[in-house]
mmCIF file of C-alpha atoms in Angstrom:
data_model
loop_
_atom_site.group_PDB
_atom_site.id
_atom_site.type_symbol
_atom_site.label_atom_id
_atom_site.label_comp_id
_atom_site.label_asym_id
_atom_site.label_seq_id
_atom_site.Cartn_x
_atom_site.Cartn_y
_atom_site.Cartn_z
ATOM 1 C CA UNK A 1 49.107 16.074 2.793
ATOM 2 C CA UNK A 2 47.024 19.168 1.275
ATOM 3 C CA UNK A 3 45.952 16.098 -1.602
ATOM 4 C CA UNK A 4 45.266 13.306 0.869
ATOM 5 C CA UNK A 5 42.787 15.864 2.634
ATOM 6 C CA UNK A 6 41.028 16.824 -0.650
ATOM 7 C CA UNK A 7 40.867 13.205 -1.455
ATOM 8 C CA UNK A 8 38.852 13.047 1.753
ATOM 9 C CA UNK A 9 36.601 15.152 1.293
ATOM 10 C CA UNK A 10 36.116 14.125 -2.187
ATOM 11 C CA UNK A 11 34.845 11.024 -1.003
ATOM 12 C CA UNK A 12 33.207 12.280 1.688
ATOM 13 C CA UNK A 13 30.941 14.535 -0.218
ATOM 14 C CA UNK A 14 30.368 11.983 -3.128
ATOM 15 C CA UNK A 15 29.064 9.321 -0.348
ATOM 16 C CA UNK A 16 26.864 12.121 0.655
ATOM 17 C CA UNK A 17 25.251 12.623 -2.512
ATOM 18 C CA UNK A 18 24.497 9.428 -3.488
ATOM 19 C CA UNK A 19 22.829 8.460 0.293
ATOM 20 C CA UNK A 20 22.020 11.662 2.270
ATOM 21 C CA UNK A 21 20.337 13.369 -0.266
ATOM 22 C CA UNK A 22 18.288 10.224 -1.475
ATOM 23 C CA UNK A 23 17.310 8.383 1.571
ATOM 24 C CA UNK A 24 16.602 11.407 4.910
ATOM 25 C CA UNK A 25 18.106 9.953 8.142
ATOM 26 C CA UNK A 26 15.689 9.904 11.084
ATOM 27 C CA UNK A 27 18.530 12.273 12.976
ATOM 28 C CA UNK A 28 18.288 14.765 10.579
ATOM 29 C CA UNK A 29 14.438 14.577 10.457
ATOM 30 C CA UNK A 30 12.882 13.502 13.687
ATOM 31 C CA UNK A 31 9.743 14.190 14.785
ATOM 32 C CA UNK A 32 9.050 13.284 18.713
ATOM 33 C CA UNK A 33 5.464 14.239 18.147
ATOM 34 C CA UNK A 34 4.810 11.198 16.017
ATOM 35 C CA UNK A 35 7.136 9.308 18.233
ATOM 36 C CA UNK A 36 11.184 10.334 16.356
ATOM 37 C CA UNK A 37 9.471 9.330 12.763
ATOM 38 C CA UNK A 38 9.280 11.976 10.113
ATOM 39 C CA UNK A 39 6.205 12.582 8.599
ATOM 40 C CA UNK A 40 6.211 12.076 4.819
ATOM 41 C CA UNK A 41 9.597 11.091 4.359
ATOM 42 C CA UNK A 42 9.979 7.754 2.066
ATOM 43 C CA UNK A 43 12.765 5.832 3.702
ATOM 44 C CA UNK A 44 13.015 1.922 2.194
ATOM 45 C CA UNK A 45 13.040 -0.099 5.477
ATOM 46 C CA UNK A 46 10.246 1.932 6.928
ATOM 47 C CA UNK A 47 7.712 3.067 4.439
ATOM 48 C CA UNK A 48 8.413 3.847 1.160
ATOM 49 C CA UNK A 49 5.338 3.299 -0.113
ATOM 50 C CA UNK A 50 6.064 -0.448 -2.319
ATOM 51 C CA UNK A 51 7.909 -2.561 0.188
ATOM 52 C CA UNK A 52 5.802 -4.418 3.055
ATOM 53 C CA UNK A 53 2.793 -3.196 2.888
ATOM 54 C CA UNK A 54 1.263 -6.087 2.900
ATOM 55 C CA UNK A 55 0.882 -5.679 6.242
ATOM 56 C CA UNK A 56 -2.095 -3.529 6.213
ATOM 57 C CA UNK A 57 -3.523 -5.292 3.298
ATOM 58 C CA UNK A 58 -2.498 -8.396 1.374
ATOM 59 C CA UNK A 59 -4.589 -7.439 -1.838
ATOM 60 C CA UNK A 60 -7.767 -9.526 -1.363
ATOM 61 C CA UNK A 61 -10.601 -8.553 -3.006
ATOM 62 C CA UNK A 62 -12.686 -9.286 0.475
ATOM 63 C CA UNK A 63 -12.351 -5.930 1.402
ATOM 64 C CA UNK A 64 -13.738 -4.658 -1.468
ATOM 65 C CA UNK A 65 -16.532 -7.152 -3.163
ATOM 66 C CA UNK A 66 -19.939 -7.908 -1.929
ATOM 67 C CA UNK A 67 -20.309 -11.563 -1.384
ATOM 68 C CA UNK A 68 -23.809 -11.281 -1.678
ATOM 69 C CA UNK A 69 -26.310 -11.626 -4.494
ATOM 70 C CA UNK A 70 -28.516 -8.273 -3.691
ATOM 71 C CA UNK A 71 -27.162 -5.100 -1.949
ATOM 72 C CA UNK A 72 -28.016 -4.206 1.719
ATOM 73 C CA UNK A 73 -31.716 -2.753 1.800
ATOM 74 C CA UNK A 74 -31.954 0.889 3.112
ATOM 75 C CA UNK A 75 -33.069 1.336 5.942
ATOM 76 C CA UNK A 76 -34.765 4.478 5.946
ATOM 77 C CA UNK A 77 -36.216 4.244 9.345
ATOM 78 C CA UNK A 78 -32.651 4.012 11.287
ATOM 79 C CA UNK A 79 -31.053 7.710 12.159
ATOM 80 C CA UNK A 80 -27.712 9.037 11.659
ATOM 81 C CA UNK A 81 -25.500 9.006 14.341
ATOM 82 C CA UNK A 82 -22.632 10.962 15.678
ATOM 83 C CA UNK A 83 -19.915 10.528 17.844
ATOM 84 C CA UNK A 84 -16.528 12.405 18.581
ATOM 85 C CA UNK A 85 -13.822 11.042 21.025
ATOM 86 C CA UNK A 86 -13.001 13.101 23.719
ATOM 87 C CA UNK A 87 -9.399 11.840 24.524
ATOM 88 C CA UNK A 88 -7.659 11.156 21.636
ATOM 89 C CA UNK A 89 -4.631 8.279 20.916
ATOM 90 C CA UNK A 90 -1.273 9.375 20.026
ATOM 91 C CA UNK A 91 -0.703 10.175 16.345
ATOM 92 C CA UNK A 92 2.294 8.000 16.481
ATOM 93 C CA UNK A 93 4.268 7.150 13.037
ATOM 94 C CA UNK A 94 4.659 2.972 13.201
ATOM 95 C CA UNK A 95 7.015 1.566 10.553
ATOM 96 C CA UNK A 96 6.123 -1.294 8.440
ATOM 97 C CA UNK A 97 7.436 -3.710 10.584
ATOM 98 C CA UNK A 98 5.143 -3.079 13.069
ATOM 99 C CA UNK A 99 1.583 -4.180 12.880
ATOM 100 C CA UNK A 100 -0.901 -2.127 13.304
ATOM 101 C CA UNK A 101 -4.446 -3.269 14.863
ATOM 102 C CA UNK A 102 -7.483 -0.724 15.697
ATOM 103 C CA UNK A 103 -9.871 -1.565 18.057
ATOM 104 C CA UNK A 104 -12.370 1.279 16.883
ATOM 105 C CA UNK A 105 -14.654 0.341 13.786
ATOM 106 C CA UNK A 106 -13.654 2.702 11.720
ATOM 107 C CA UNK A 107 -10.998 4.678 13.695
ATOM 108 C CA UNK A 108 -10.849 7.905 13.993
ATOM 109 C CA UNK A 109 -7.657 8.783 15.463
ATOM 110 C CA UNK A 110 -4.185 6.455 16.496
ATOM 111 C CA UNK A 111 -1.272 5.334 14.882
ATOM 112 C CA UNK A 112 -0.402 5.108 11.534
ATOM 113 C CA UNK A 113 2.093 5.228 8.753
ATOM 114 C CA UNK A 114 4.439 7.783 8.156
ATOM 115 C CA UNK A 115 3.798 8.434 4.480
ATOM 116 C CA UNK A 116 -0.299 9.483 4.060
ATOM 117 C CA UNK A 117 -2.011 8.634 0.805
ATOM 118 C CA UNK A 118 -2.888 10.910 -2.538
ATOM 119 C CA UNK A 119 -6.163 12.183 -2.197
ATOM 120 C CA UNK A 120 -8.852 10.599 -4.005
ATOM 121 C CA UNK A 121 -10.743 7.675 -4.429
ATOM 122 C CA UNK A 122 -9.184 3.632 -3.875
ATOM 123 C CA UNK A 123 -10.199 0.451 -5.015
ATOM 124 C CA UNK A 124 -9.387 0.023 -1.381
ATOM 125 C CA UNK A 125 -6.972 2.148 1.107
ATOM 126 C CA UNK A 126 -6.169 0.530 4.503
ATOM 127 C CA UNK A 127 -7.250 2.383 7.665
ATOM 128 C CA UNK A 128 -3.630 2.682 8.568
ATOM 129 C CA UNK A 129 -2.879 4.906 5.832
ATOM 130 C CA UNK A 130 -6.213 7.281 5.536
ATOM 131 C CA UNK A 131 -6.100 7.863 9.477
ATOM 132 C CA UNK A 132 -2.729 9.833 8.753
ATOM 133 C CA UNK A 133 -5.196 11.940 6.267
ATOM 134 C CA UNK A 134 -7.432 12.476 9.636
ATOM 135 C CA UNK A 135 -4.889 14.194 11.238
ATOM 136 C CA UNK A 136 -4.334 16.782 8.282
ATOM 137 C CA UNK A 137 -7.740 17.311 7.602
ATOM 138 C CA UNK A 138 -9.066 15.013 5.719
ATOM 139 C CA UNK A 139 -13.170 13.499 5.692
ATOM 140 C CA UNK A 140 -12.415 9.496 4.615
ATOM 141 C CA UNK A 141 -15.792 8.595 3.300
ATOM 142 C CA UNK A 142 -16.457 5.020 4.147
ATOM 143 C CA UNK A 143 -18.871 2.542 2.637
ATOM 144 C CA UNK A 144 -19.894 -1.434 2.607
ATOM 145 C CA UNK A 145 -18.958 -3.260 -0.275
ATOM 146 C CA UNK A 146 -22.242 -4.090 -0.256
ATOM 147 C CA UNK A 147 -24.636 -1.339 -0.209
ATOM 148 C CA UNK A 148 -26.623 0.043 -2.888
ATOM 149 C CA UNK A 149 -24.420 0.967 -5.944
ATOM 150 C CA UNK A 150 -26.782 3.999 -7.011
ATOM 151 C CA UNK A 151 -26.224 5.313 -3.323
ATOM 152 C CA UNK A 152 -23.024 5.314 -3.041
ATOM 153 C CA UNK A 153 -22.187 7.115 -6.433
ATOM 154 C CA UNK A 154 -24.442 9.941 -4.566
ATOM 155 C CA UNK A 155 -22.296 9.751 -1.603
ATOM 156 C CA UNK A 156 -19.131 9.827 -4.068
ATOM 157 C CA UNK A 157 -20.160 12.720 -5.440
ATOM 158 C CA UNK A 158 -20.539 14.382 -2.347
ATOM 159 C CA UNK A 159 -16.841 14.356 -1.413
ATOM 160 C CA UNK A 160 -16.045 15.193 -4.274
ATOM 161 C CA UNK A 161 -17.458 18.605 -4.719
ATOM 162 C CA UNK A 162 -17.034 19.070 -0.873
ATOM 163 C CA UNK A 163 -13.113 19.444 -0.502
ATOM 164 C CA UNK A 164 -9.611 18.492 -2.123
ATOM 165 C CA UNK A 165 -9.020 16.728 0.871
ATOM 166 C CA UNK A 166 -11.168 13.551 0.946
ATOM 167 C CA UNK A 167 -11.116 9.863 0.431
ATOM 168 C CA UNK A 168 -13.292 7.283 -1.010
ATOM 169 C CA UNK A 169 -12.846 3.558 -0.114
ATOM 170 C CA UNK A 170 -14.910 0.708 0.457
ATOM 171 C CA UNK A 171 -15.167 -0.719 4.147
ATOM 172 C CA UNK A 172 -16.695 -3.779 5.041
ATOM 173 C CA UNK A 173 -16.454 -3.653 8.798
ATOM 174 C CA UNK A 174 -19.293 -0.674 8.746
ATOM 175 C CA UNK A 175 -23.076 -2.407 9.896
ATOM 176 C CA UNK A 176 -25.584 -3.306 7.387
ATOM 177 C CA UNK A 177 -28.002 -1.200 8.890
ATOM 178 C CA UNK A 178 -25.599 1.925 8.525
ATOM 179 C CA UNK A 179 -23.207 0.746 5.563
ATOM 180 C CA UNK A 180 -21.799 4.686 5.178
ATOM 181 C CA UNK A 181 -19.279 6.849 7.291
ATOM 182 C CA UNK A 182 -17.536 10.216 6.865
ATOM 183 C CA UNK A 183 -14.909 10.200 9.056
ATOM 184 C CA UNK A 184 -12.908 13.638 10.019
ATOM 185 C CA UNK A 185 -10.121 13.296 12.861
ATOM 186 C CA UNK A 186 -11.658 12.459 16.690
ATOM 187 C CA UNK A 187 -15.452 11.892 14.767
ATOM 188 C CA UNK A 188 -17.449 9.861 12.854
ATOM 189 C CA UNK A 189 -20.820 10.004 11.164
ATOM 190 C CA UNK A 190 -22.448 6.789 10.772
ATOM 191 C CA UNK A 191 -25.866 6.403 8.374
ATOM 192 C CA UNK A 192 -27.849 4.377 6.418
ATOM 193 C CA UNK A 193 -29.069 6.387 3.462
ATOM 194 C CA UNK A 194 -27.641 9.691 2.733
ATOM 195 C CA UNK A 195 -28.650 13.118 3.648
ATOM 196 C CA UNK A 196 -26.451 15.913 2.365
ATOM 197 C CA UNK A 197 -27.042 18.554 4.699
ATOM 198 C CA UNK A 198 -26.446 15.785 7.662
ATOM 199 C CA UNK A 199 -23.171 15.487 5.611
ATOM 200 C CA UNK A 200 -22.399 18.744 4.795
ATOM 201 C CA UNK A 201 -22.993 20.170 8.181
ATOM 202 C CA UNK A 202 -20.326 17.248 9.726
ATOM 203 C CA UNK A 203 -17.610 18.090 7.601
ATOM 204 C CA UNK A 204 -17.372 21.902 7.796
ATOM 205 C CA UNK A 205 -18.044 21.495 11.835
ATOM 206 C CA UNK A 206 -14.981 18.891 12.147
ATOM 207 C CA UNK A 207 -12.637 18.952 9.357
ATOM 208 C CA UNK A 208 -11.140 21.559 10.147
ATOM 209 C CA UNK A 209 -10.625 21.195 13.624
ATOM 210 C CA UNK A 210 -7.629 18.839 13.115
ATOM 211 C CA UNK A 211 -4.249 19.308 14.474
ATOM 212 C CA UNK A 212 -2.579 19.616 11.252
ATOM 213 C CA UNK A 213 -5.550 21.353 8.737
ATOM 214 C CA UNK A 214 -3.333 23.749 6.968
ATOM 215 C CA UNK A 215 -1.006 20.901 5.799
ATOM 216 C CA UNK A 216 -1.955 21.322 1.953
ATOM 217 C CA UNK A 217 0.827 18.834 0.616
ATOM 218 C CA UNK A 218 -0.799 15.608 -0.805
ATOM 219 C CA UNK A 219 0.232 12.433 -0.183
ATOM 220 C CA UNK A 220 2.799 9.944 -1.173
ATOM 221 C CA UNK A 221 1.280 6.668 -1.245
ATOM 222 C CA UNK A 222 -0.755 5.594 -4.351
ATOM 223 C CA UNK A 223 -1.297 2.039 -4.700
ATOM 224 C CA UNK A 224 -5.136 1.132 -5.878
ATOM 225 C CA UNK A 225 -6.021 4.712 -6.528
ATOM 226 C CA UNK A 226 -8.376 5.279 -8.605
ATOM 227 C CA UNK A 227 -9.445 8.751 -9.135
ATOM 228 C CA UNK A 228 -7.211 11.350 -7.640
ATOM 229 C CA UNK A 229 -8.810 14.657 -5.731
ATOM 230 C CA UNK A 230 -9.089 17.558 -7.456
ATOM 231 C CA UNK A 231 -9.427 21.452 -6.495
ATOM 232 C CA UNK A 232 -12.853 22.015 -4.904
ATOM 233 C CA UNK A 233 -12.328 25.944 -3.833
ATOM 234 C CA UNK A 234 -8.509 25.983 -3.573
ATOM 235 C CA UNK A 235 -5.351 24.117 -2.563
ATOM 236 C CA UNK A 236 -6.340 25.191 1.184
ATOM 237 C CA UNK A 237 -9.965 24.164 1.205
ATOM 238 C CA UNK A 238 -10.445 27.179 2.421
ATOM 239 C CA UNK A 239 -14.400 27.111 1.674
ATOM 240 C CA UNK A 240 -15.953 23.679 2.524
ATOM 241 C CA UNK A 241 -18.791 22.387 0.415
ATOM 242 C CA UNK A 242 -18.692 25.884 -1.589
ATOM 243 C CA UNK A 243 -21.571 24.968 -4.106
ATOM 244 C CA UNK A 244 -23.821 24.256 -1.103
ATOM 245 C CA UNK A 245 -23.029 27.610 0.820
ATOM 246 C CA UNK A 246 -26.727 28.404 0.884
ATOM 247 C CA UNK A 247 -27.578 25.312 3.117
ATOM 248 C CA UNK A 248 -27.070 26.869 6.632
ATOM 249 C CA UNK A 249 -27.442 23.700 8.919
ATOM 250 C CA UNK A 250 -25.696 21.869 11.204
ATOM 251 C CA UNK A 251 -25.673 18.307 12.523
ATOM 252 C CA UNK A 252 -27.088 19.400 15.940
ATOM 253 C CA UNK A 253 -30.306 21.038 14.682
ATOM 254 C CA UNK A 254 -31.085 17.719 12.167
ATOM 255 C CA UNK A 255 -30.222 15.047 14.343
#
């Protein structure tokens, strides 16, 4: 009897260790915020990060080349704009088998997949991946595939030595008379040439006002990076834009 029950348990623990321990159970990590599905945890049949997600993007290079012979021109004479949402959608976690479809061009809230990207910058990320990186701080800097090269590497550079937590992706649904974003979570700045201080100012008003800013724990999804984030002023971002400190503006005395 005393051998049949060690036998059990034998079994019970080795099943255990090869399952429990490798793939989390929803029961043992549910999160009713983001509708019962954990944040960040890879789980093959939901998002793992390699299977299905083909979903959000099927690899075409549409997203991220300029059909056209000559970039967009700049239009110097259009001004920034800014807007912020004042009710916000659910942050709800949607599994790969579900579709996801955003009304808002670019969002800045909603759905989205459980596992967030690694900071940095992407041949192309989906929207339903960086809008997770809203949520925990992030500014997703957005341009047109087909805006002037020498302007964005100026607005690439600008995330970069702003915070740890940014990304960098191309996104063709922006307007050609505003081709560049920096999106933080519930805002968006839309422009068509770049002003730094317009830029600056956005990010340290918004960035950190999202719901989960002192998440520091990058991402898990990968695919098409091409640069990863590094340390601006620490893991925490705790000072935004640090090597523009001296630069006290903000977006409502410029625009």
């Amino acid at each position: 009897m005393l051998n049949g029950r060690l036998f059990h348990l034998t079994i019970t623990a080795a099943a255990c260790f090869t399952t429990c321990s490798l793939i989390p159970t929803y029961a043992a990590q549910r999160d009713d915020k983001h509708g019962g599905i954990a944040m960040g945890v890879s789980k093959y049949g939901c998002d793992d990060g390699k299977h299905g997600i083909k979903i959000d993007w099927d690899g075409s290079s549409v997203e991220y080349h300029c059909p056209l012979q000559e970039p967009f021109p700049v239009f110097k004479e259009v001004l920034p704009v800014e807007f912020c949402k004042k009710k916000l959608d659910k942050p709800l976690h949607k599994c790969l088998n579900e579709e996801i479809i955003y009304i808002e061009h670019p969002p800045t809230d909603g759905p989205h997949r459980p596992l967030w990207p690694v900071y940095g910058e992407y041949r192309y990320l989906p929207p339903q991946r960086w809008v997770h990186s809203l949520e925990h701080g992030a500014a997703v800097f957005l341009y047109h595939p087909c805006a002037e090269p020498g302007v964005i590497d100026l607005f690439k550079s600008i995330a970069r030595s702003c915070l740890r937590k940014h990304i960098i992706t191309p996104y063709r649904f922006l307007p050609e008379e505003r081709p560049f974003a920096v999106v933080t979570y519930g805002c968006k700045l839309l422009m068509s040439y770049i002003n730094q201080d317009i830029i600056i100012a956005f990010i340290k008003a918004h960035a950190p006002n999202a719901p989960e800013w002192l998440e520091t724990r990058d991402g898990h999804f990968n695919e098409e990076l091409t640069v990863k984030a590094k340390i601006v002023s620490d893991l925490k971002d705790s000072r935004l834009c640090p090597f523009w400190d001296d630069r006290k503006v903000t977006t409502s005395n410029i625009l």
